[in-house]
Amino acid sequence: MNIADRRRDNLKALLNDRFEGKRAALAHAIEREPSYISRCLSDKAHRKKIGEDFARHIEKALGLAQGWLDREPDTATASNVQEAPQPIRYHRYPVISRVQAGAWTECVTPYEPGAEPHEESTDYRAQGRAFWLEVQGDSMTAPAGSRPSVPEGTLVLFDTGIEAVPGKLVAALLADSNEATFKQLIEDGGQRFLKALNPAYPLIPINGNCRILGVAVEAKTRL
């Protein structure tokens, strides 16, 4: 088996094991279009080859060791028994509302007993308390061809244990609102702002009127 076939087969295994066969979810995680992934996984002769740079990009985006996609089954033993892959450990975090987010980050249970929220699983291990929010509206939908872009309906995982530095996508609570907002944190001339990825929305200056709730670490698109 040549290296191109190994990369293709290992990417197929990742798709099934980590993304439950959802090509759109894999495509979003590695910043490509689903049609591009389909061409890479095709069995036809004209399939898109996974080159060296793209293979390393996939590994970095998915937190894999460099060269993971290049590996091949262990066929050295006489019995031809392959070493079983190590299972991926999944973690579950609650899907909460924009109103609940502020209380959640303060370690206050934001729901009544018996009304616990739905949870979503991921292989990401949070450094602090973590929660999912569903994106509402189009403020984080970037123009066509621009990245990142987070359309309405996307589930975004936020980690409260990660430092919010300029450039990160964050959940924030403004002083004049009881709902979390999802924006990019930027800095210009020493002044910080919350920026929508959709240029139709204005910048929001941060001048003591904002509390950062968590930093975005993962996104899931529901099909």
Coordinates of N, CA and C in Angstrom, one line a residue:
M1 N 0.9 -1.2 0.0 CA 0.0 0.0 0.0 C 0.9 1.2 0.0
N2 N 0.7 2.1 -1.0 CA 1.5 3.3 -1.0 C 1.0 4.4 0.0
I3 N 1.8 5.4 0.1 CA 1.5 6.4 1.2 C 0.2 7.2 0.9
A4 N -0.1 7.4 -0.3 CA -1.4 8.1 -0.6 C -2.6 7.2 -0.2
D5 N -2.5 5.9 -0.4 CA -3.6 5.0 0.0 C -3.7 4.9 1.6
R6 N -2.5 4.9 2.2 CA -2.5 4.9 3.7 C -3.1 6.1 4.3
R7 N -2.8 7.3 3.7 CA -3.4 8.5 4.2 C -4.9 8.5 4.0
R8 N -5.3 8.1 2.8 CA -6.8 8.0 2.5 C -7.5 7.1 3.5
D9 N -6.9 5.9 3.7 CA -7.6 4.9 4.6 C -7.6 5.4 6.0
N10 N -6.5 6.0 6.4 CA -6.5 6.5 7.8 C -7.5 7.7 8.0
L11 N -7.6 8.5 6.9 CA -8.6 9.6 7.0 C -10.0 9.1 7.1
K12 N -10.3 8.0 6.3 CA -11.6 7.3 6.4 C -11.9 6.8 7.8
A13 N -10.9 6.2 8.4 CA -11.0 5.7 9.8 C -11.3 6.9 10.7
L14 N -10.7 8.0 10.6 CA -10.9 9.2 11.4 C -12.4 9.6 11.2
L15 N -12.8 9.7 10.0 CA -14.2 10.1 9.7 C -15.2 9.3 10.4
N16 N -15.0 8.0 10.4 CA -16.0 7.1 11.0 C -15.9 7.0 12.5
D17 N -14.7 7.1 13.0 CA -14.5 6.9 14.5 C -14.7 8.2 15.2
R18 N -14.3 9.3 14.7 CA -14.4 10.6 15.5 C -15.5 11.4 15.0
F19 N -15.9 11.3 13.8 CA -17.0 12.2 13.3 C -18.3 11.5 12.9
E20 N -18.4 10.2 13.2 CA -19.5 9.4 13.0 C -19.9 9.4 11.5
G21 N -19.0 9.4 10.6 CA -19.2 9.4 9.2 C -19.7 10.7 8.6
K22 N -19.7 11.8 9.4 CA -20.3 13.1 8.9 C -19.1 13.9 8.2
R23 N -19.2 13.9 6.9 CA -18.1 14.6 6.2 C -18.1 16.1 6.4
A24 N -19.2 16.7 6.6 CA -19.3 18.1 6.9 C -18.6 18.5 8.2
A25 N -18.7 17.6 9.2 CA -18.1 17.9 10.5 C -16.6 17.8 10.4
L26 N -16.1 16.8 9.6 CA -14.7 16.6 9.4 C -14.2 17.8 8.6
A27 N -14.9 18.2 7.6 CA -14.5 19.3 6.7 C -14.3 20.6 7.5
H28 N -15.3 20.8 8.4 CA -15.3 22.0 9.2 C -14.1 22.0 10.2
A29 N -13.8 20.9 10.7 CA -12.7 20.7 11.7 C -11.3 21.0 11.0
I30 N -11.2 20.7 9.7 CA -9.9 20.9 9.1 C -9.9 22.0 8.1
E31 N -11.0 22.8 8.1 CA -11.1 24.0 7.3 C -11.1 23.7 5.8
R32 N -11.9 22.8 5.4 CA -12.1 22.5 4.0 C -13.5 22.3 3.7
E33 N -13.9 22.4 2.4 CA -15.3 22.1 2.0 C -15.6 20.6 2.0
P34 N -16.8 20.2 2.3 CA -17.1 18.8 2.3 C -16.8 18.1 0.9
S35 N -17.0 18.9 -0.2 CA -16.8 18.3 -1.5 C -15.3 18.0 -1.7
Y36 N -14.4 18.7 -1.0 CA -13.0 18.5 -1.1 C -12.7 17.2 -0.3
I37 N -13.3 17.0 0.8 CA -13.1 15.7 1.6 C -13.6 14.5 0.8
S38 N -14.7 14.7 0.1 CA -15.3 13.6 -0.7 C -14.3 13.2 -1.8
R39 N -13.6 14.2 -2.4 CA -12.7 13.8 -3.5 C -11.5 13.1 -2.9
C40 N -11.0 13.5 -1.7 CA -9.9 12.8 -1.1 C -10.2 11.4 -0.7
L41 N -11.5 11.1 -0.4 CA -11.9 9.8 0.1 C -12.4 8.9 -1.0
S42 N -12.5 9.4 -2.2 CA -13.0 8.6 -3.3 C -12.1 7.5 -3.7
D43 N -12.7 6.4 -4.1 CA -12.0 5.2 -4.5 C -11.7 5.2 -6.0
K44 N -12.1 6.3 -6.7 CA -11.9 6.4 -8.1 C -10.5 6.8 -8.4
A45 N -10.0 6.6 -9.6 CA -8.7 6.9 -10.0 C -8.3 8.3 -10.0
H46 N -9.4 9.2 -10.2 CA -9.1 10.6 -10.3 C -9.3 11.3 -8.9
R47 N -9.2 10.5 -7.8 CA -9.4 11.1 -6.5 C -8.3 12.1 -6.2
K48 N -8.7 13.0 -5.3 CA -7.7 14.0 -4.9 C -6.7 13.4 -3.9
K49 N -5.4 13.5 -4.2 CA -4.4 13.0 -3.4 C -4.2 13.8 -2.1
I50 N -3.9 13.2 -1.0 CA -3.6 13.9 0.2 C -2.1 14.1 0.3
G51 N -1.6 15.3 -0.1 CA -0.2 15.6 -0.1 C 0.4 15.7 1.2
E52 N 1.7 15.9 1.3 CA 2.5 16.1 2.5 C 2.0 17.2 3.3
D53 N 1.8 18.4 2.7 CA 1.4 19.6 3.5 C 0.0 19.4 4.1
F54 N -0.9 18.9 3.2 CA -2.3 18.7 3.7 C -2.4 17.6 4.8
A55 N -1.6 16.6 4.7 CA -1.6 15.6 5.7 C -1.1 16.1 7.1
R56 N -0.1 17.0 7.0 CA 0.4 17.6 8.3 C -0.6 18.6 8.8
H57 N -1.3 19.3 7.9 CA -2.4 20.2 8.3 C -3.5 19.5 9.1
I58 N -3.9 18.3 8.5 CA -5.0 17.5 9.1 C -4.6 17.1 10.5
E59 N -3.4 16.6 10.6 CA -2.9 16.1 11.9 C -2.8 17.2 13.0
K60 N -2.4 18.4 12.6 CA -2.3 19.5 13.5 C -3.7 19.9 13.9
A61 N -4.6 20.0 12.9 CA -6.0 20.5 13.2 C -6.7 19.5 14.1
L62 N -6.4 18.3 14.1 CA -7.2 17.3 14.8 C -6.4 16.8 16.1
G63 N -5.2 17.4 16.3 CA -4.5 17.1 17.5 C -3.8 15.7 17.4
L64 N -3.4 15.3 16.2 CA -2.7 14.0 16.0 C -1.2 14.2 16.0
A65 N -0.5 13.2 16.3 CA 0.9 13.2 16.2 C 1.3 13.3 14.7
Q66 N 2.4 14.1 14.5 CA 2.9 14.3 13.1 C 3.3 12.9 12.5
G67 N 2.8 12.6 11.3 CA 3.0 11.4 10.6 C 2.0 10.3 10.9
W68 N 1.0 10.7 11.7 CA -0.1 9.7 12.1 C -0.8 9.2 10.8
L69 N -1.1 10.0 9.9 CA -1.8 9.6 8.6 C -0.9 8.7 7.8
D70 N 0.4 8.8 8.0 CA 1.3 8.0 7.1 C 1.5 6.6 7.6
R71 N 1.0 6.3 8.7 CA 1.3 5.0 9.3 C 0.6 3.8 8.5
E72 N 1.0 2.6 8.7 CA 0.4 1.5 8.0 C 0.2 0.4 9.0
P73 N -0.7 -0.6 8.8 CA -0.9 -1.7 9.7 C 0.3 -2.5 9.9
D74 N 0.4 -3.0 11.1 CA 1.6 -3.8 11.5 C 1.4 -5.2 10.9
T75 N 2.2 -5.5 9.9 CA 2.1 -6.9 9.2 C 3.4 -7.7 9.5
A76 N 4.1 -7.3 10.5 CA 5.4 -8.0 10.7 C 5.3 -9.3 11.4
T77 N 4.2 -9.5 12.2 CA 4.1 -10.7 12.9 C 3.6 -11.9 12.0
A78 N 4.0 -13.1 12.3 CA 3.6 -14.2 11.5 C 2.1 -14.4 11.5
S79 N 1.4 -14.1 12.6 CA 0.0 -14.4 12.6 C -0.8 -13.2 11.9
N80 N 0.0 -12.2 11.5 CA -0.7 -11.1 10.9 C -1.7 -10.4 11.7
V81 N -1.5 -10.4 13.0 CA -2.5 -9.8 14.0 C -2.0 -8.3 14.1
Q82 N -2.9 -7.4 13.9 CA -2.6 -6.0 14.0 C -2.9 -5.5 15.5
E83 N -2.0 -4.6 15.9 CA -2.2 -4.0 17.2 C -3.5 -3.2 17.3
A84 N -4.3 -3.4 18.3 CA -5.6 -2.7 18.4 C -5.3 -1.2 18.6
P85 N -6.0 -0.3 17.9 CA -5.8 1.1 18.2 C -6.3 1.5 19.5
Q86 N -5.6 2.5 20.1 CA -6.1 3.0 21.4 C -7.4 3.7 21.3
P87 N -8.3 3.4 22.2 CA -9.6 4.1 22.1 C -9.5 5.6 22.3
I88 N -10.3 6.4 21.7 CA -10.4 7.8 21.9 C -11.3 8.1 23.1
R89 N -10.8 8.8 24.1 CA -11.6 9.1 25.2 C -12.4 10.4 25.0
Y90 N -13.7 10.2 25.2 CA -14.7 11.3 24.9 C -15.1 12.0 26.2
H91 N -15.3 13.2 26.2 CA -15.8 14.0 27.3 C -17.1 14.7 26.9
R92 N -18.0 14.8 27.9 CA -19.3 15.4 27.7 C -19.5 16.7 28.4
Y93 N -20.0 17.7 27.6 CA -20.2 19.0 28.2 C -21.6 19.5 27.9
P94 N -22.2 20.3 28.7 CA -23.6 20.7 28.6 C -23.8 21.7 27.5
V95 N -25.0 21.5 26.8 CA -25.4 22.5 25.8 C -26.4 23.5 26.6
I96 N -25.9 24.7 26.8 CA -26.7 25.6 27.6 C -27.2 26.8 26.7
S97 N -28.1 27.6 27.3 CA -28.6 28.7 26.6 C -27.7 29.9 26.8
R98 N -27.9 30.9 25.9 CA -27.1 32.1 26.1 C -27.4 32.8 27.4
V99 N -28.6 32.7 27.9 CA -28.9 33.3 29.2 C -28.2 32.5 30.4
Q100 N -28.1 31.2 30.3 CA -27.5 30.4 31.3 C -26.0 30.6 31.4
A101 N -25.4 31.1 30.3 CA -23.9 31.0 30.2 C -23.2 31.8 31.3
G102 N -23.7 32.9 31.7 CA -23.0 33.7 32.7 C -23.0 33.0 34.1
A103 N -24.1 32.4 34.4 CA -24.2 31.6 35.7 C -23.3 30.4 35.6
W104 N -23.3 29.8 34.5 CA -22.5 28.5 34.3 C -21.0 28.8 34.6
T105 N -20.5 29.9 34.1 CA -19.0 30.2 34.3 C -18.7 30.6 35.7
E106 N -19.7 31.0 36.5 CA -19.5 31.3 37.9 C -19.7 30.1 38.8
C107 N -19.8 28.9 38.2 CA -19.9 27.7 38.9 C -21.3 27.7 39.7
V108 N -22.3 28.3 39.1 CA -23.6 28.3 39.6 C -24.4 27.4 38.7
T109 N -25.2 26.4 39.2 CA -26.0 25.6 38.4 C -27.1 26.4 37.7
P110 N -27.1 26.6 36.4 CA -28.1 27.5 35.8 C -29.4 26.9 35.4
Y111 N -29.8 25.8 36.0 CA -31.0 25.1 35.7 C -31.6 24.5 36.9
E112 N -32.9 24.3 36.9 CA -33.6 23.7 38.0 C -33.4 22.2 38.1
P113 N -33.4 21.6 39.3 CA -33.2 20.1 39.4 C -34.3 19.4 38.5
G114 N -33.8 18.4 37.8 CA -34.7 17.7 36.9 C -34.8 18.3 35.5
A115 N -34.2 19.4 35.3 CA -34.2 20.1 34.0 C -32.7 20.2 33.5
E116 N -31.9 19.2 33.7 CA -30.5 19.3 33.3 C -30.4 19.4 31.8
P117 N -29.5 20.1 31.3 CA -29.4 20.3 29.8 C -28.9 19.1 29.0
H118 N -29.1 19.1 27.8 CA -28.6 18.1 26.9 C -27.0 18.2 26.9
E119 N -26.3 17.1 26.6 CA -24.9 17.2 26.6 C -24.4 16.7 25.2
E120 N -23.3 17.2 24.8 CA -22.6 16.8 23.5 C -21.2 16.3 23.9
S121 N -20.8 15.2 23.2 CA -19.5 14.6 23.5 C -18.4 15.1 22.5
T122 N -17.2 15.1 22.9 CA -16.1 15.5 22.1 C -14.8 14.8 22.7
D123 N -13.8 14.7 21.9 CA -12.5 14.2 22.4 C -11.7 15.3 23.0
Y124 N -12.2 16.5 23.0 CA -11.4 17.6 23.6 C -11.5 17.6 25.1
R125 N -10.4 17.7 25.8 CA -10.4 17.7 27.3 C -10.2 19.2 27.7
A126 N -11.2 19.7 28.4 CA -11.2 21.1 28.7 C -10.2 21.4 29.9
Q127 N -9.7 22.6 29.9 CA -8.8 23.0 30.9 C -9.5 23.6 32.1
G128 N -10.8 24.0 31.8 CA -11.6 24.6 32.9 C -13.0 24.1 32.7
R129 N -14.0 24.7 33.3 CA -15.4 24.4 33.0 C -15.7 24.7 31.5
A130 N -16.4 23.8 30.9 CA -16.7 24.0 29.4 C -18.2 23.8 29.2
F131 N -18.6 24.5 28.1 CA -20.0 24.4 27.7 C -20.2 24.7 26.2
W132 N -21.3 24.1 25.7 CA -21.6 24.4 24.3 C -22.7 25.5 24.2
L133 N -22.6 26.3 23.2 CA -23.6 27.3 22.8 C -24.0 27.1 21.4
E134 N -25.2 27.2 21.0 CA -25.7 27.2 19.6 C -25.7 28.6 19.1
V135 N -25.0 28.7 17.9 CA -24.9 30.1 17.3 C -26.3 30.5 16.8
Q136 N -26.6 31.7 17.1 CA -27.9 32.3 16.6 C -27.6 33.5 15.7
G137 N -28.3 33.7 14.7 CA -28.1 34.8 13.8 C -26.9 34.6 12.9
D138 N -26.6 35.6 12.1 CA -25.5 35.5 11.1 C -24.3 36.4 11.3
S139 N -24.2 36.9 12.6 CA -23.1 37.8 12.9 C -21.7 37.2 12.8
M140 N -21.7 35.8 12.9 CA -20.4 35.2 12.8 C -20.2 34.4 11.5
T141 N -21.1 34.7 10.5 CA -21.0 34.1 9.2 C -20.1 35.0 8.3
A142 N -18.9 34.6 8.0 CA -18.0 35.4 7.3 C -18.4 35.4 5.8
P143 N -17.9 36.4 5.0 CA -18.2 36.4 3.6 C -17.7 35.2 2.9
A144 N -18.3 34.8 1.8 CA -17.9 33.6 1.1 C -16.4 33.5 0.8
G145 N -15.8 32.4 1.2 CA -14.4 32.2 0.9 C -13.5 32.6 2.1
S146 N -14.1 33.3 3.1 CA -13.3 33.7 4.3 C -13.4 32.7 5.4
R147 N -12.4 32.6 6.1 CA -12.3 31.7 7.3 C -11.7 32.4 8.5
P148 N -12.1 32.1 9.7 CA -13.2 31.2 10.0 C -14.6 31.8 9.7
S149 N -15.5 30.9 9.6 CA -16.9 31.3 9.5 C -17.8 30.3 10.3
V150 N -18.7 30.9 11.1 CA -19.4 30.0 12.0 C -20.9 30.4 11.8
P151 N -21.6 29.6 10.9 CA -23.0 30.0 10.6 C -24.0 29.6 11.7
E152 N -25.2 30.2 11.5 CA -26.2 29.9 12.5 C -26.5 28.4 12.6
G153 N -26.8 28.0 13.9 CA -27.1 26.6 14.1 C -25.8 25.8 14.5
T154 N -24.6 26.3 14.3 CA -23.4 25.6 14.7 C -23.3 25.5 16.2
L155 N -22.9 24.4 16.8 CA -22.6 24.2 18.2 C -21.2 24.5 18.4
V156 N -20.9 25.5 19.3 CA -19.5 25.9 19.6 C -19.2 25.5 21.1
L157 N -18.1 24.9 21.3 CA -17.6 24.5 22.6 C -16.7 25.6 23.1
F158 N -17.0 26.1 24.4 CA -16.2 27.1 25.0 C -15.5 26.6 26.2
D159 N -14.2 26.9 26.4 CA -13.4 26.5 27.5 C -13.1 27.7 28.4
T160 N -13.5 27.6 29.7 CA -13.3 28.8 30.6 C -11.9 28.8 31.1
G161 N -11.1 27.7 30.9 CA -9.8 27.7 31.4 C -8.7 28.2 30.4
I162 N -9.1 28.7 29.3 CA -8.1 29.2 28.3 C -8.1 30.7 28.3
E163 N -6.9 31.3 28.3 CA -6.8 32.7 28.3 C -7.3 33.3 27.0
A164 N -8.1 34.4 27.2 CA -8.7 35.1 26.1 C -7.7 36.1 25.6
V165 N -7.0 35.8 24.5 CA -6.1 36.8 23.9 C -6.6 37.3 22.6
P166 N -6.2 38.4 22.1 CA -6.7 38.9 20.8 C -6.5 37.9 19.7
G167 N -7.6 37.8 18.9 CA -7.6 36.8 17.8 C -8.5 35.7 18.1
K168 N -8.7 35.4 19.4 CA -9.5 34.2 19.8 C -11.0 34.6 19.6
L169 N -11.8 33.5 19.3 CA -13.3 33.6 19.3 C -13.7 33.4 20.7
V170 N -14.6 34.2 21.2 CA -15.0 34.2 22.6 C -16.5 34.3 22.8
A171 N -16.9 33.8 24.0 CA -18.3 34.1 24.5 C -18.1 35.2 25.5
A172 N -18.9 36.2 25.4 CA -18.7 37.4 26.3 C -20.1 37.8 26.8
L173 N -20.1 38.4 28.0 CA -21.3 38.9 28.6 C -21.1 40.4 28.7
L174 N -22.0 41.2 28.0 CA -21.9 42.7 28.1 C -22.7 43.2 29.2
A175 N -22.3 44.3 29.8 CA -23.0 44.8 31.0 C -24.5 45.1 30.8
D176 N -24.8 45.5 29.6 CA -26.2 45.9 29.3 C -27.0 44.7 28.8
S177 N -26.6 43.5 28.9 CA -27.3 42.3 28.4 C -27.2 41.2 29.4
N178 N -28.2 40.3 29.4 CA -28.2 39.1 30.2 C -27.9 37.9 29.4
E179 N -27.5 38.1 28.1 CA -27.3 37.0 27.2 C -25.8 37.0 26.7
A180 N -25.2 35.9 26.6 CA -23.9 35.8 26.1 C -23.9 36.2 24.6
T181 N -22.8 36.8 24.1 CA -22.6 37.0 22.7 C -21.4 36.4 22.2
F182 N -21.3 36.0 21.0 CA -20.2 35.2 20.4 C -19.5 36.1 19.4
K183 N -18.3 36.5 19.6 CA -17.5 37.4 18.8 C -16.0 37.0 18.8
Q184 N -15.3 37.7 17.9 CA -13.8 37.6 17.9 C -13.2 38.7 18.7
L185 N -12.3 38.4 19.6 CA -11.7 39.4 20.4 C -10.5 40.0 19.6
I186 N -10.5 41.3 19.4 CA -9.3 41.9 18.7 C -8.8 43.1 19.5
E187 N -7.7 43.6 19.1 CA -7.0 44.7 19.7 C -6.5 45.7 18.7
D188 N -6.7 46.9 18.8 CA -6.2 47.9 17.9 C -5.8 49.2 18.6
G189 N -4.5 49.5 18.6 CA -4.0 50.7 19.3 C -4.2 50.6 20.8
G190 N -4.1 49.5 21.4 CA -4.3 49.3 22.8 C -5.7 49.2 23.2
Q191 N -6.7 49.4 22.3 CA -8.1 49.2 22.7 C -8.6 47.9 22.2
R192 N -9.4 47.2 23.0 CA -9.9 45.9 22.7 C -11.4 46.1 22.2
F193 N -11.7 45.2 21.3 CA -13.1 45.2 20.7 C -13.6 43.8 20.6
L194 N -14.9 43.6 20.5 CA -15.5 42.4 20.1 C -15.9 42.6 18.6
K195 N -15.5 41.7 17.7 CA -15.7 41.9 16.3 C -16.5 40.7 15.7
A196 N -17.6 41.0 15.0 CA -18.3 40.0 14.3 C -17.5 39.6 13.0
L197 N -17.7 38.4 12.6 CA -17.0 37.9 11.4 C -17.8 38.4 10.2
N198 N -19.0 38.8 10.4 CA -19.8 39.4 9.3 C -19.6 40.9 9.3
P199 N -19.0 41.4 8.3 CA -18.6 42.9 8.3 C -19.8 43.8 8.3
A200 N -21.0 43.3 8.2 CA -22.2 44.2 8.3 C -22.5 44.6 9.8
Y201 N -21.8 44.0 10.7 CA -22.0 44.3 12.1 C -20.9 45.2 12.7
P202 N -21.2 46.2 13.5 CA -20.2 47.1 14.0 C -19.3 46.5 15.1
L203 N -18.1 47.1 15.3 CA -17.3 46.7 16.4 C -17.9 47.1 17.7
I204 N -17.6 46.3 18.8 CA -18.1 46.6 20.1 C -16.9 46.9 21.0
P205 N -16.7 48.2 21.4 CA -15.5 48.5 22.2 C -15.7 47.8 23.6
I206 N -14.5 47.4 24.1 CA -14.5 46.8 25.5 C -13.8 47.8 26.4
N207 N -14.6 48.4 27.3 CA -14.1 49.4 28.2 C -14.6 49.2 29.7
G208 N -14.5 47.9 30.1 CA -15.0 47.6 31.4 C -16.4 47.2 31.4
N209 N -17.0 47.1 30.2 CA -18.4 46.7 30.1 C -18.6 45.3 29.7
C210 N -17.6 44.5 29.8 CA -17.6 43.1 29.2 C -16.9 42.1 30.1
R211 N -17.5 40.9 30.2 CA -16.8 39.8 30.9 C -16.7 38.6 29.9
I212 N -15.5 38.2 29.7 CA -15.2 37.0 28.8 C -15.6 35.8 29.6
L213 N -16.5 35.0 29.0 CA -17.0 33.7 29.6 C -16.1 32.5 29.3
G214 N -15.6 32.5 28.0 CA -14.9 31.3 27.6 C -14.3 31.5 26.2
V215 N -13.4 30.7 25.8 CA -12.7 30.8 24.5 C -13.2 29.6 23.7
A216 N -13.6 29.8 22.4 CA -14.1 28.8 21.5 C -12.9 27.8 21.2
V217 N -13.2 26.5 21.3 CA -12.2 25.5 21.0 C -12.6 24.5 20.0
E218 N -13.9 24.4 19.7 CA -14.4 23.4 18.8 C -15.8 23.8 18.3
A219 N -16.1 23.4 17.1 CA -17.4 23.7 16.5 C -18.0 22.4 15.8
K220 N -19.3 22.2 15.9 CA -20.0 21.1 15.3 C -21.1 21.7 14.5
T221 N -21.2 21.2 13.3 CA -22.3 21.6 12.4 C -23.3 20.5 12.3
R222 N -24.5 20.7 12.7 CA -25.5 19.7 12.7 C -26.1 19.5 11.3
L223 N -26.2 18.3 10.8 CA -26.6 18.1 9.4 C -28.1 17.9 9.4

